[in-house]
Coordinates of C-alpha atoms and ligand atoms in Angstrom, one line a residue:
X1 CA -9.2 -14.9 2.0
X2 CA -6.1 -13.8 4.0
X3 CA -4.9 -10.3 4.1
X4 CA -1.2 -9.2 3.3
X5 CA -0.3 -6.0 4.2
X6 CA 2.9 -4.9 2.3
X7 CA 4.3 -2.0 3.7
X8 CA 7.0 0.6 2.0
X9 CA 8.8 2.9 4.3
X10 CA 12.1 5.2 4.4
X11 CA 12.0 6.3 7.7
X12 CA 9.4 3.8 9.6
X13 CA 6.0 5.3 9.7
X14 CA 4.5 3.2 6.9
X15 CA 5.8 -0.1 8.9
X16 CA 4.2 1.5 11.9
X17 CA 0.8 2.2 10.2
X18 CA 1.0 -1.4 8.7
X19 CA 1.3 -2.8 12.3
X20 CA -1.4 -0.4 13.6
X21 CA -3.9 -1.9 11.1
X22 CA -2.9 -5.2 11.3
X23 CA -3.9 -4.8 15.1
X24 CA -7.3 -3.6 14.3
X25 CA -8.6 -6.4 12.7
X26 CA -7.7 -9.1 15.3
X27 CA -10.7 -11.6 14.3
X28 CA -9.2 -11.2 10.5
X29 CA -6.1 -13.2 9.1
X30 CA -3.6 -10.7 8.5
X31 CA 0.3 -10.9 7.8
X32 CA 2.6 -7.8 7.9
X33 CA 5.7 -8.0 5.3
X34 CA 8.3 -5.7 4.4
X35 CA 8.3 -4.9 0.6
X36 CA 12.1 -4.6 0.8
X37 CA 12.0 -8.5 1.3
X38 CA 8.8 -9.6 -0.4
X39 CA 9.1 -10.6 -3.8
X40 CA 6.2 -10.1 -6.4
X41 CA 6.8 -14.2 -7.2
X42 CA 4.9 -14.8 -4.1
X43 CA 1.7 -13.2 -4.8
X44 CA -0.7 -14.8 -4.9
X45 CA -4.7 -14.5 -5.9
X46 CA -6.5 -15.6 -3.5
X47 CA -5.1 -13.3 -0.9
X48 CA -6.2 -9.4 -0.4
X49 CA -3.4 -7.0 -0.9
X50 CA -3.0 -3.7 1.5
X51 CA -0.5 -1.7 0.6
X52 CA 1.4 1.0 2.7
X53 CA 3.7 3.0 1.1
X54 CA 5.3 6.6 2.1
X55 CA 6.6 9.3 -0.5
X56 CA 10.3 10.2 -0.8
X57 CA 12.8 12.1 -2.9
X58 CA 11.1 13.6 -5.1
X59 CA 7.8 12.0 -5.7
X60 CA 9.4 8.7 -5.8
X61 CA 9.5 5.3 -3.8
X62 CA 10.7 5.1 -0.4
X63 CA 13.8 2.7 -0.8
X64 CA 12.5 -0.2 1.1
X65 CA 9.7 -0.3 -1.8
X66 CA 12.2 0.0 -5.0
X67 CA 12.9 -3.8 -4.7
X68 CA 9.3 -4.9 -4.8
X69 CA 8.6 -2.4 -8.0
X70 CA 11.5 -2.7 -10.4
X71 CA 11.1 -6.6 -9.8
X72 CA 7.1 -6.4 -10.5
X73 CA 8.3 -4.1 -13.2
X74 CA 10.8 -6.3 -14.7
X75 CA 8.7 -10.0 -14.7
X76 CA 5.1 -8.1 -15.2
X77 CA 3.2 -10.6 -14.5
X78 CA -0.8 -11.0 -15.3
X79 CA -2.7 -9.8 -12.1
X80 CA -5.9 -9.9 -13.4
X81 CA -8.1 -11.1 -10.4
X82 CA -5.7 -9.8 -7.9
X83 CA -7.2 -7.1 -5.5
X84 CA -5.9 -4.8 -3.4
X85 CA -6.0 -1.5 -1.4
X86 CA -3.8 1.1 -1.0
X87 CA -2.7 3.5 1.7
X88 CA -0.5 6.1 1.1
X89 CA 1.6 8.7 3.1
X90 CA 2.9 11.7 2.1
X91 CA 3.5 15.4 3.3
X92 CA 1.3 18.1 1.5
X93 CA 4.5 20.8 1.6
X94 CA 5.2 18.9 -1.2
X95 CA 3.0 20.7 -3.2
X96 CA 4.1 19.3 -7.0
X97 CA 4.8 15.7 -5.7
X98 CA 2.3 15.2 -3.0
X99 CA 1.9 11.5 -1.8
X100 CA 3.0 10.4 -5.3
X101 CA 5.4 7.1 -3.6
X102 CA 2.2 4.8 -3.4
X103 CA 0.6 5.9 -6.8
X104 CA 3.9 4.2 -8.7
X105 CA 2.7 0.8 -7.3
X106 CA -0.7 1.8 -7.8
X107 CA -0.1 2.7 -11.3
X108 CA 2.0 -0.8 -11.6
X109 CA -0.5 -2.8 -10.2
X110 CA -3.6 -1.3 -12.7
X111 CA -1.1 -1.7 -16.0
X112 CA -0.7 -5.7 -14.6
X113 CA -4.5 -6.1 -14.0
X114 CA -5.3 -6.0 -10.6
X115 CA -8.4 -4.1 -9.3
X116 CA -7.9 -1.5 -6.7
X117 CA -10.6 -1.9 -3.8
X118 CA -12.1 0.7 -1.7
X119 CA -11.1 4.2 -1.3
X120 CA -7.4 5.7 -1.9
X121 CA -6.3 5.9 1.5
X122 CA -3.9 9.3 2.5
X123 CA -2.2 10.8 5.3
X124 CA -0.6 13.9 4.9
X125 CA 2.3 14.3 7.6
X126 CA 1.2 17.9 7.5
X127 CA -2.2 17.2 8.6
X128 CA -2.7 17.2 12.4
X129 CA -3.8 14.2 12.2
X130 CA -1.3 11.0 13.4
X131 CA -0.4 8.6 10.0
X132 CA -1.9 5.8 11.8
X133 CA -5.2 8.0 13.2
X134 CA -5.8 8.2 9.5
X135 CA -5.2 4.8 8.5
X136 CA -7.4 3.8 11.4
X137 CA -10.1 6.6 10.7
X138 CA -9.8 5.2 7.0
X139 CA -9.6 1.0 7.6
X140 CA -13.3 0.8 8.4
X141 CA -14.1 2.0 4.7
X142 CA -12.3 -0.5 3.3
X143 CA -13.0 -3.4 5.1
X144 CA -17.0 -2.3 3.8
X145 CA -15.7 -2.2 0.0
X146 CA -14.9 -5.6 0.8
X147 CA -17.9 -7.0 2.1
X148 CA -19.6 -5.4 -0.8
X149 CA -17.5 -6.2 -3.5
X150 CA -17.6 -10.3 -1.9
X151 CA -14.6 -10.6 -0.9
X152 CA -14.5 -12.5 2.8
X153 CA -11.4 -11.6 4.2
Ligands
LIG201 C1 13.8 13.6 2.1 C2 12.3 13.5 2.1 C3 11.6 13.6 0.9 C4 10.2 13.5 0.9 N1 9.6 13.7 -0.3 C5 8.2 13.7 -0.4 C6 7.5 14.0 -1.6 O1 8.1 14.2 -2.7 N2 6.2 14.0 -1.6 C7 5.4 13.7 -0.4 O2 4.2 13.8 -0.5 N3 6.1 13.5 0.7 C8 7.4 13.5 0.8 N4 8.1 13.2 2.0 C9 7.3 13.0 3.2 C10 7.2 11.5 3.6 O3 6.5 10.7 2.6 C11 6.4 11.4 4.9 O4 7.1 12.1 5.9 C12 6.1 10.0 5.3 O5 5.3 10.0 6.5 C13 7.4 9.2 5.6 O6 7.0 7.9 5.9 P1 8.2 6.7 6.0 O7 8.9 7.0 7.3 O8 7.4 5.4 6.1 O9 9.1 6.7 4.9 C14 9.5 13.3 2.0 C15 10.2 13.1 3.2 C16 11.5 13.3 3.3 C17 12.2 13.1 4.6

């Protein structure tokens, strides 16, 4: 099974921390696309979804990840036996709204079916930790829900 990591950014650190994790699993195949550009008609089952997705206005969806959701939103397709993971970024000064971006698409993608696997991945921008530290720190996690849950990607 192929990975696709579909990243949602404002300001570039989710494309960054998609890029980052893409280059940790070099034996693994793994694809990078921009959820400005992807459209939810090319999902597809057999293929594990990563999502990385940042936080912006106020709780809300970066913009490069409003086309994916309002179009996901609009067709709602079935998802059931889609899987996927999700990272996402936020900034904890935020108090009320904290990381919130991702959990639209996360909410989206539960309502459709799909199963979330592993752990919800977080960096917090006011952490002293780097977005993609976390992302690395947190990868390894995941890619052990996987084996467990038999998924060979
Ligand atoms: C104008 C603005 C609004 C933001 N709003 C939120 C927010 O409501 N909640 C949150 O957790 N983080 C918020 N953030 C923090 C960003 O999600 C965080 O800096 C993230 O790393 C940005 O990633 P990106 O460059 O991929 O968009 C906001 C940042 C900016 C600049």
């Amino acid at each position: 099974m192929s990975i696709v990591i579909l990243y949602g950014t404002e300001s570039g650190n989710a494309e960054m921390v998609a890029g980052d994790l893409a280059d940790a699993m070099p034996d693994r195949e793994v694809t990078v696309e921009d959820m400005s550009v992807f459209e939810p008609e090319e999902l597809e089952e057999g293929t594990f979804y990563l999502f990385v997705c940042s936080t912006h206005g106020d709780g809300e969806l970066p913009s490069g990840a409003l086309p994916f959701w309002e179009e996901l939103d609009a067709i709602r397709p079935a998802l059931d036996g889609f899987r996927y993971g999700m990272f996402g970024m936020g900034d904890s000064t935020y108090s009320d709204t904290y990381s919130q971006g991702s959990e639209h698409i996360d909410r989206l993608m539960t309502e459709l079916g799909a199963q979330r696997v592993g752990e919800y991945g977080r960096h917090d921008a006011s952490s002293r930790q780097t977005a993609s530290d976390a992302a690395l720190a947190w990868l390894p996690g995941l890619l052990a829900a996987l084996e467990a849950a038999g998924i060979d990607a």
